[in-house]
Amino acid sequence: MITTGQIIRCKAAVAWEAGKPLVMEEVEVAPPQKHEVRIKILFTSLCHTDVYFWEAKGQTPLFPRIFGHEAGGIVESVGEGMTDLAPGDHVLPIFTGECGDCRYCHSEESNMCDLLRINTDRGGMIHDGESRFSIDGKPIYHFVGTFTFSEYTVVHSGQVAKINPEAPLDKVCIVSCGLSTGLGATLNVAKPKKGQSVAIFGLGAVGLAAAEGARMAGAGRIIGVDLNRKRFEEAKKFGVTEFVNPKDHDKPVQQVIAEMTDGGVDRSVECTGSVQAMIQAFECVHDGWGVAVLVGVPSKDDAFKTHPMNLLNERTLKGTFFGNYKPKTDIPGVVEQYMNKELEVEKFITHTVPFSEINKAFDYMLKGEGIRCIITMGA
Ligand code: NAD
Ligand code: ZN
């Protein structure tokens, strides 16, 4: 059946109200416009960011909305002006983009594209501000430009990474967000040398991906820090060799880690979102060469406070967005690392549900069960 240029009717999980279970609806998906592609989503997974904006506590509520931004699929059709993507391509839609033209895209040092940088308040497409989804003619808003909780979606081509068609989409779909964020924070920013020690603060999906990066880099010791001891068992599969629960100690974590490592770790990666943990992650690196990388998203009014001497003593503090990966240029390479068996993806996948039971994926995340839940479309 030729669907190019036609409206497609398909199933989507619509969030009608903040915090209420998603409802399976038949939606109309408009054809892609200039620089857009329409993608048949085959697998999607749930990330914390979807849950934060679905709960809409402290964020601008925008409903009805279709969430979802970790996914894999196949291009169904392309809009005008498309040269790098064609129907049949295997792709990962990504919540942040790469226009290829702006100062950030031209810079080797940044991935924060001016045009397509993540925007959680926008509910329509960049091209015309309109949504490509509707029910009975009424628009359903978008989320971070990807909205993958639908059998078909329309995405700006700058937010689409074309990957190896041999790669299993039910696995590599998780490369499109959380996994790459943590992995890149270690491999691209902290850059531990072989044999060095790395502390990972926060052992959620992002922190475990940071640990996976440390394992791949050949780190000698990987120290996991978390307030939740339940996280430690799972983290062993990710090469974390030692654990510190700040609650078990009377002294500051910085001091505990300094004592364990003869003065501090060589690298640290913070993946908690807690400003206390950010300060600890910085102050626990060794003077002279230690590098700390912040990944977690803090609260609005947080402030980072440390004595400037900690910096003068040759410690480096860095931050990263999406692991410094450029979505179109670099993400296909992360998929290749999986194909070459350097990167282990399977261990992140702890649950699978059919699309019709997508609300279960929300339950798992809200209960803090498992790491990633794959949602199989068409099931
Ligand atoms: P998560 O909630 O699954 O994991 C966070 C972990 O940190 C939990 O296990 C929690 O117990 C632990 N934790 C919280 N406070 C702590 C503290 N003070 N000390 C030690 N451990 C502590 O979250 P996640 O999905 O893995 O995401 C981690 C962070 O990364 C979040 O803040 C998220 O918003 C952020 N994030 C950033 C980017 C980016 O590009 N910079 C991208 C995606 C996610
Ligand atoms: Zn750009």
Short mmCIF file of C-alpha atoms and ligand atoms in Angstrom, two decimals:
data_model
loop_
_atom_site.label_atom_id
_atom_site.label_comp_id
_atom_site.label_asym_id
_atom_site.label_seq_id
_atom_site.Cartn_x
_atom_site.Cartn_y
_atom_site.Cartn_z
CA MET A 1 0.00 0.00 0.00
CA ILE A 2 1.42 3.37 -0.98
CA THR A 3 1.19 5.78 1.92
CA THR A 4 3.59 8.48 0.66
CA GLY A 5 1.92 11.88 0.74
CA GLN A 6 -1.16 10.43 2.47
CA ILE A 7 -2.41 10.78 6.00
CA ILE A 8 -1.71 7.58 7.97
CA ARG A 9 -4.15 6.39 10.62
CA CYS A 10 -2.46 4.39 13.35
CA LYS A 11 -2.38 3.70 17.06
CA ALA A 12 -0.75 6.08 19.49
CA ALA A 13 -0.62 6.26 23.28
CA VAL A 14 -1.96 9.71 24.15
CA ALA A 15 -1.38 11.51 27.44
CA TRP A 16 -4.59 13.50 27.89
CA GLU A 17 -3.76 14.81 31.36
CA ALA A 18 -0.73 15.09 33.63
CA GLY A 19 -0.03 11.93 35.59
CA LYS A 20 -3.01 9.98 34.16
CA PRO A 21 -2.46 6.64 32.36
CA LEU A 22 -1.90 6.97 28.60
CA VAL A 23 -4.87 6.07 26.41
CA MET A 24 -4.52 4.06 23.20
CA GLU A 25 -6.15 6.13 20.43
CA GLU A 26 -6.37 6.08 16.67
CA VAL A 27 -4.54 9.19 15.46
CA GLU A 28 -4.00 10.76 12.06
CA VAL A 29 -0.37 11.34 11.16
CA ALA A 30 0.16 13.99 8.46
CA PRO A 31 2.80 13.49 5.73
CA PRO A 32 6.28 14.89 6.42
CA GLN A 33 7.00 18.43 5.24
CA LYS A 34 10.24 20.08 4.18
CA HIS A 35 13.27 18.51 5.96
CA GLU A 36 11.02 16.04 7.80
CA VAL A 37 10.73 12.26 7.66
CA ARG A 38 7.87 9.99 8.64
CA ILE A 39 9.09 6.93 10.54
CA LYS A 40 7.38 3.63 11.28
CA ILE A 41 8.37 3.06 14.90
CA LEU A 42 9.10 -0.58 15.70
CA PHE A 43 10.43 -0.33 19.25
CA THR A 44 10.47 2.42 21.80
CA SER A 45 11.48 2.58 25.45
CA LEU A 46 10.70 4.78 28.37
CA CYS A 47 13.14 7.27 29.86
CA HIS A 48 12.84 9.38 33.02
CA THR A 49 12.43 12.57 31.01
CA ASP A 50 9.15 11.25 29.56
CA VAL A 51 7.93 10.55 33.09
CA TYR A 52 8.98 14.00 34.42
CA PHE A 53 7.05 15.80 31.70
CA TRP A 54 4.08 13.44 31.92
CA GLU A 55 3.88 14.16 35.66
CA ALA A 56 4.35 17.85 34.74
CA LYS A 57 5.35 18.86 38.27
CA GLY A 58 7.24 22.11 37.89
CA GLN A 59 7.18 22.00 34.08
CA THR A 60 4.89 23.84 31.71
CA PRO A 61 2.03 21.39 31.22
CA LEU A 62 1.15 20.81 27.57
CA PHE A 63 -1.61 18.29 26.91
CA PRO A 64 -2.86 16.27 25.09
CA ARG A 65 0.59 15.09 24.17
CA ILE A 66 2.39 12.11 22.68
CA PHE A 67 5.56 11.33 24.63
CA GLY A 68 8.45 9.02 23.82
CA HIS A 69 11.99 9.74 22.62
CA GLU A 70 14.03 6.54 22.82
CA ALA A 71 13.15 4.49 19.77
CA GLY A 72 14.09 2.68 16.61
CA GLY A 73 12.22 2.47 13.34
CA ILE A 74 12.24 2.53 9.54
CA VAL A 75 11.71 5.58 7.33
CA GLU A 76 8.31 5.36 5.59
CA SER A 77 8.53 8.56 3.53
CA VAL A 78 10.52 11.78 3.36
CA GLY A 79 9.56 15.42 2.81
CA GLU A 80 10.95 17.92 0.35
CA GLY A 81 14.66 18.70 0.32
CA MET A 82 15.87 15.40 1.74
CA THR A 83 19.20 14.10 0.52
CA ASP A 84 20.55 11.98 3.35
CA LEU A 85 17.52 9.84 4.23
CA ALA A 86 15.25 7.64 2.12
CA PRO A 87 12.35 5.24 2.67
CA GLY A 88 13.58 1.96 4.12
CA ASP A 89 16.48 3.45 6.10
CA HIS A 90 16.85 2.13 9.65
CA VAL A 91 16.94 5.07 12.03
CA LEU A 92 16.98 6.25 15.61
CA PRO A 93 15.04 9.46 16.30
CA ILE A 94 16.92 11.64 18.81
CA PHE A 95 15.59 14.28 21.24
CA THR A 96 18.22 16.80 20.22
CA GLY A 97 19.42 17.50 16.71
CA GLU A 98 22.22 18.46 14.37
CA CYS A 99 21.30 20.95 11.65
CA GLY A 100 24.83 20.84 10.25
CA ASP A 101 24.86 24.60 9.60
CA CYS A 102 25.10 26.46 12.90
CA ARG A 103 28.17 27.49 14.92
CA TYR A 104 27.70 24.55 17.29
CA CYS A 105 27.39 22.03 14.48
CA HIS A 106 30.54 23.51 12.87
CA SER A 107 32.42 23.29 16.17
CA GLU A 108 34.21 20.03 16.90
CA GLU A 109 33.75 20.72 20.59
CA SER A 110 29.98 20.95 20.88
CA ASN A 111 26.78 19.10 20.06
CA MET A 112 24.36 21.81 21.22
CA CYS A 113 22.87 22.66 17.82
CA ASP A 114 21.28 26.12 17.77
CA LEU A 115 18.30 25.11 15.64
CA LEU A 116 17.47 21.66 16.98
CA ARG A 117 18.70 21.70 20.57
CA ILE A 118 16.24 19.98 22.93
CA ASN A 119 13.18 22.11 23.61
CA THR A 120 10.67 20.58 26.01
CA ASP A 121 8.16 23.44 25.73
CA ARG A 122 7.61 23.16 21.99
CA GLY A 123 4.54 21.15 20.98
CA GLY A 124 4.80 21.43 17.19
CA MET A 125 7.29 21.13 14.33
CA ILE A 126 10.01 23.75 13.70
CA HIS A 127 8.97 24.20 10.08
CA ASP A 128 5.50 25.65 10.77
CA GLY A 129 4.88 25.27 14.52
CA GLU A 130 2.05 22.83 13.75
CA SER A 131 1.60 19.32 15.06
CA ARG A 132 1.56 16.42 12.60
CA PHE A 133 -0.79 14.43 14.88
CA SER A 134 -4.53 14.88 15.22
CA ILE A 135 -7.68 13.15 16.40
CA ASP A 136 -10.90 14.26 14.66
CA GLY A 137 -9.07 17.32 13.37
CA LYS A 138 -7.88 18.43 16.84
CA PRO A 139 -4.09 18.63 17.25
CA ILE A 140 -2.18 16.43 19.69
CA TYR A 141 1.05 18.04 20.86
CA HIS A 142 4.55 16.75 20.34
CA PHE A 143 7.37 16.08 22.81
CA VAL A 144 11.07 16.92 22.17
CA GLY A 145 10.55 16.56 18.43
CA THR A 146 10.32 12.76 18.45
CA PHE A 147 6.98 11.55 20.02
CA THR A 148 7.65 7.88 19.56
CA PHE A 149 4.68 6.42 21.50
CA SER A 150 2.95 6.12 18.13
CA GLU A 151 3.17 3.53 15.36
CA TYR A 152 4.18 6.35 13.00
CA THR A 153 5.81 9.66 13.80
CA VAL A 154 7.17 12.68 11.93
CA VAL A 155 10.61 13.99 12.91
CA HIS A 156 12.94 16.74 11.63
CA SER A 157 15.64 15.02 9.58
CA GLY A 158 18.31 16.72 11.74
CA GLN A 159 17.05 14.60 14.64
CA VAL A 160 17.35 11.29 12.83
CA ALA A 161 20.45 9.07 12.95
CA LYS A 162 20.73 6.58 10.11
CA ILE A 163 22.19 3.35 11.46
CA ASN A 164 23.45 -0.02 10.24
CA PRO A 165 20.36 -1.91 8.93
CA GLU A 166 21.76 -5.13 10.44
CA ALA A 167 21.54 -3.73 13.97
CA PRO A 168 18.60 -5.19 15.96
CA LEU A 169 16.26 -2.27 16.58
CA ASP A 170 14.77 -3.94 19.68
CA LYS A 171 18.19 -3.52 21.34
CA VAL A 172 19.79 -0.43 19.83
CA CYS A 173 16.68 1.72 20.31
CA ILE A 174 18.02 2.51 23.80
CA VAL A 175 21.15 4.03 22.28
CA SER A 176 19.09 7.07 21.27
CA CYS A 177 19.05 8.67 24.74
CA GLY A 178 20.07 7.50 28.24
CA LEU A 179 22.71 5.01 27.22
CA SER A 180 24.60 7.44 24.99
CA THR A 181 24.39 10.21 27.58
CA GLY A 182 26.24 8.21 30.24
CA LEU A 183 28.54 6.41 27.84
CA GLY A 184 29.65 9.64 26.15
CA ALA A 185 30.12 11.41 29.50
CA THR A 186 32.85 8.88 30.27
CA LEU A 187 34.30 8.13 26.83
CA ASN A 188 34.12 11.62 25.30
CA VAL A 189 34.46 13.92 28.29
CA ALA A 190 36.00 12.23 31.37
CA LYS A 191 38.26 10.13 29.09
CA PRO A 192 39.80 7.81 31.70
CA LYS A 193 43.07 6.21 30.71
CA LYS A 194 43.59 2.46 30.94
CA GLY A 195 43.98 1.33 34.53
CA GLN A 196 42.68 4.59 36.08
CA SER A 197 40.05 4.80 38.80
CA VAL A 198 36.59 6.18 38.06
CA ALA A 199 33.81 7.05 40.54
CA ILE A 200 30.24 7.03 39.25
CA PHE A 201 27.69 8.96 41.32
CA GLY A 202 24.15 7.64 40.77
CA LEU A 203 23.60 4.12 39.43
CA GLY A 204 20.44 4.66 37.38
CA ALA A 205 20.41 4.02 33.64
CA VAL A 206 22.65 7.01 32.92
CA GLY A 207 25.19 6.14 35.64
CA LEU A 208 25.32 2.49 34.58
CA ALA A 209 25.99 3.64 31.02
CA ALA A 210 28.80 5.83 32.39
CA ALA A 211 30.15 2.71 34.15
CA GLU A 212 29.92 0.81 30.85
CA GLY A 213 32.05 3.58 29.30
CA ALA A 214 34.59 3.17 32.10
CA ARG A 215 34.68 -0.60 31.52
CA MET A 216 35.20 -0.04 27.77
CA ALA A 217 38.00 2.45 28.46
CA GLY A 218 39.75 -0.20 30.57
CA ALA A 219 39.39 1.58 33.91
CA GLY A 220 41.17 -0.24 36.75
CA ARG A 221 38.63 0.51 39.48
CA ILE A 222 35.02 1.59 39.09
CA ILE A 223 33.52 2.90 42.33
CA GLY A 224 29.73 3.23 42.39
CA VAL A 225 28.16 5.76 44.75
CA ASP A 226 24.41 5.65 45.44
CA LEU A 227 22.05 6.28 48.34
CA ASN A 228 19.95 3.29 47.31
CA ARG A 229 21.73 0.03 48.12
CA LYS A 230 19.33 -1.89 45.84
CA ARG A 231 21.27 -0.42 42.93
CA PHE A 232 24.51 -2.16 43.87
CA GLU A 233 23.50 -5.71 42.87
CA GLU A 234 22.54 -4.65 39.35
CA ALA A 235 25.63 -2.47 39.00
CA LYS A 236 27.96 -5.46 39.39
CA LYS A 237 26.98 -6.52 35.86
CA PHE A 238 28.32 -3.18 34.67
CA GLY A 239 31.81 -3.69 35.96
CA VAL A 240 31.34 -1.62 39.12
CA THR A 241 33.86 -3.13 41.51
CA GLU A 242 33.33 -1.18 44.74
CA PHE A 243 30.36 0.55 46.32
CA VAL A 244 29.92 3.52 48.59
CA ASN A 245 26.62 4.40 50.19
CA PRO A 246 27.00 7.90 51.68
CA LYS A 247 24.43 6.90 54.33
CA ASP A 248 26.84 4.29 55.74
CA HIS A 249 29.48 6.88 56.64
CA ASP A 250 29.78 9.68 59.17
CA LYS A 251 32.43 11.50 57.13
CA PRO A 252 31.88 13.24 53.80
CA VAL A 253 31.93 10.93 50.77
CA GLN A 254 34.82 12.93 49.32
CA GLN A 255 36.93 11.88 52.28
CA VAL A 256 35.80 8.24 52.13
CA ILE A 257 36.79 8.07 48.46
CA ALA A 258 40.08 9.90 49.03
CA GLU A 259 40.98 7.31 51.70
CA MET A 260 40.06 4.42 49.39
CA THR A 261 42.16 5.76 46.53
CA ASP A 262 45.26 7.36 48.05
CA GLY A 263 44.08 10.92 47.56
CA GLY A 264 41.18 10.73 45.13
CA VAL A 265 39.90 9.09 41.98
CA ASP A 266 41.35 9.93 38.57
CA ARG A 267 37.90 10.59 37.08
CA SER A 268 34.36 10.98 38.35
CA VAL A 269 31.02 11.16 36.56
CA GLU A 270 27.96 12.52 38.36
CA CYS A 271 24.62 11.09 37.18
CA THR A 272 22.22 11.95 40.02
CA GLY A 273 20.83 15.47 39.54
CA SER A 274 21.63 16.18 43.22
CA VAL A 275 23.78 19.27 43.70
CA GLN A 276 25.36 17.73 46.83
CA ALA A 277 26.48 14.76 44.73
CA MET A 278 27.84 17.17 42.09
CA ILE A 279 30.02 18.89 44.68
CA GLN A 280 31.13 15.54 46.10
CA ALA A 281 31.91 14.21 42.62
CA PHE A 282 34.15 17.21 41.99
CA GLU A 283 35.88 17.26 45.36
CA CYS A 284 36.66 13.50 45.30
CA VAL A 285 38.94 13.66 42.24
CA HIS A 286 42.69 13.62 42.75
CA ASP A 287 44.49 16.96 42.68
CA GLY A 288 46.98 17.42 39.86
CA TRP A 289 44.98 15.58 37.19
CA GLY A 290 41.49 14.61 38.36
CA VAL A 291 38.55 15.36 36.07
CA ALA A 292 34.91 15.45 37.20
CA VAL A 293 32.02 15.46 34.73
CA LEU A 294 28.48 16.58 35.63
CA VAL A 295 25.58 14.93 33.80
CA GLY A 296 22.59 15.14 36.18
CA VAL A 297 20.06 17.92 35.73
CA PRO A 298 19.84 19.98 38.96
CA SER A 299 16.79 21.75 40.42
CA LYS A 300 16.04 25.28 39.31
CA ASP A 301 17.44 27.08 42.38
CA ASP A 302 20.52 24.93 42.99
CA ALA A 303 23.98 26.51 43.25
CA PHE A 304 27.32 24.73 43.03
CA LYS A 305 29.68 25.79 45.84
CA THR A 306 33.28 24.71 46.30
CA HIS A 307 36.49 26.41 47.42
CA PRO A 308 38.34 27.82 44.39
CA MET A 309 41.50 26.19 45.76
CA ASN A 310 40.03 22.86 44.67
CA LEU A 311 40.31 24.11 41.09
CA LEU A 312 43.68 25.82 41.54
CA ASN A 313 45.02 22.46 42.70
CA GLU A 314 44.62 21.28 39.13
CA ARG A 315 41.28 19.56 39.28
CA THR A 316 39.01 19.99 36.25
CA LEU A 317 35.24 20.35 36.35
CA LYS A 318 33.24 19.74 33.20
CA GLY A 319 29.62 19.27 32.20
CA THR A 320 28.08 17.49 29.27
CA PHE A 321 24.89 17.36 27.29
CA PHE A 322 23.99 14.05 25.62
CA GLY A 323 27.51 12.74 26.27
CA ASN A 324 28.89 15.28 23.76
CA TYR A 325 27.68 13.06 20.91
CA LYS A 326 26.50 14.80 17.74
CA PRO A 327 23.30 12.88 16.99
CA LYS A 328 23.66 12.32 13.23
CA THR A 329 27.45 12.19 13.02
CA ASP A 330 28.29 10.11 16.09
CA ILE A 331 25.33 7.91 17.08
CA PRO A 332 25.69 5.50 14.12
CA GLY A 333 29.22 4.85 15.47
CA VAL A 334 27.85 3.94 18.92
CA VAL A 335 25.60 1.38 17.21
CA GLU A 336 28.73 0.04 15.46
CA GLN A 337 30.46 -0.31 18.83
CA TYR A 338 27.57 -2.57 19.82
CA MET A 339 27.78 -4.51 16.55
CA ASN A 340 31.54 -4.99 17.14
CA LYS A 341 30.80 -6.33 20.63
CA GLU A 342 32.69 -3.53 22.36
CA LEU A 343 29.53 -2.07 23.90
CA GLU A 344 27.10 -4.31 25.80
CA VAL A 345 23.50 -3.18 25.36
CA GLU A 346 21.46 -6.24 26.43
CA LYS A 347 22.22 -5.85 30.12
CA PHE A 348 20.35 -2.52 30.18
CA ILE A 349 17.12 -4.18 29.02
CA THR A 350 15.29 -5.63 32.01
CA HIS A 351 11.65 -5.61 30.82
CA THR A 352 9.63 -5.88 27.61
CA VAL A 353 5.94 -5.04 27.15
CA PRO A 354 3.59 -4.89 24.14
CA PHE A 355 2.52 -1.39 23.05
CA SER A 356 -1.00 -2.02 24.35
CA GLU A 357 0.50 -2.33 27.87
CA ILE A 358 2.69 0.78 27.74
CA ASN A 359 1.38 1.96 31.12
CA LYS A 360 3.20 -0.99 32.71
CA ALA A 361 6.48 0.56 31.58
CA PHE A 362 5.51 3.69 33.54
CA ASP A 363 4.75 1.54 36.61
CA TYR A 364 8.17 -0.12 36.46
CA MET A 365 9.91 3.24 36.27
CA LEU A 366 7.82 4.81 39.02
CA LYS A 367 8.63 1.85 41.29
CA GLY A 368 12.31 2.08 40.35
CA GLU A 369 12.25 -1.49 38.99
CA GLY A 370 14.82 -2.47 36.37
CA ILE A 371 16.72 -0.22 33.99
CA ARG A 372 15.04 -0.10 30.59
CA CYS A 373 11.68 -1.45 29.41
CA ILE A 374 11.32 -2.05 25.67
CA ILE A 375 7.85 -1.38 24.25
CA THR A 376 7.09 -3.44 21.15
CA MET A 377 4.88 -1.61 18.65
CA GLY A 378 2.27 -3.54 16.74
CA ALA A 379 1.92 -5.93 19.68
P1 NAD B 1 17.79 7.67 38.04
O1 NAD B 1 16.82 8.37 38.92
O2 NAD B 1 17.42 6.35 37.48
O3 NAD B 1 19.16 7.45 38.81
C1 NAD B 1 19.69 8.40 39.70
C2 NAD B 1 20.38 7.64 40.83
O4 NAD B 1 21.06 8.61 41.64
C3 NAD B 1 19.42 6.88 41.76
O5 NAD B 1 19.83 5.54 41.88
C4 NAD B 1 19.54 7.63 43.10
O6 NAD B 1 19.40 6.77 44.22
C5 NAD B 1 20.93 8.23 43.00
N1 NAD B 1 21.14 9.42 43.82
C6 NAD B 1 20.32 10.48 44.00
N2 NAD B 1 20.88 11.39 44.80
C7 NAD B 1 22.09 10.89 45.16
C8 NAD B 1 23.16 11.36 45.98
N3 NAD B 1 23.06 12.54 46.60
N4 NAD B 1 24.25 10.59 46.11
C9 NAD B 1 24.35 9.39 45.48
N5 NAD B 1 23.37 8.89 44.70
C10 NAD B 1 22.26 9.63 44.54
O7 NAD B 1 18.14 8.72 36.87
P2 NAD B 1 18.79 8.50 35.41
O8 NAD B 1 17.71 8.27 34.42
O9 NAD B 1 19.92 7.54 35.50
O10 NAD B 1 19.34 9.98 35.13
C11 NAD B 1 20.37 10.52 35.95
C12 NAD B 1 20.47 12.03 35.76
O11 NAD B 1 20.93 12.34 34.44
C13 NAD B 1 19.15 12.79 35.92
O12 NAD B 1 19.40 13.97 36.64
C14 NAD B 1 18.77 13.11 34.49
O13 NAD B 1 17.92 14.24 34.42
C15 NAD B 1 20.12 13.37 33.91
N6 NAD B 1 20.22 13.35 32.43
C16 NAD B 1 21.11 14.26 31.88
C17 NAD B 1 21.31 14.31 30.51
C18 NAD B 1 22.32 15.27 29.92
O14 NAD B 1 22.41 15.34 28.70
N7 NAD B 1 23.13 15.98 30.74
C19 NAD B 1 20.58 13.43 29.70
C20 NAD B 1 19.70 12.49 30.28
C21 NAD B 1 19.54 12.46 31.66
ZN ZN B 2 23.10 23.09 14.29
#
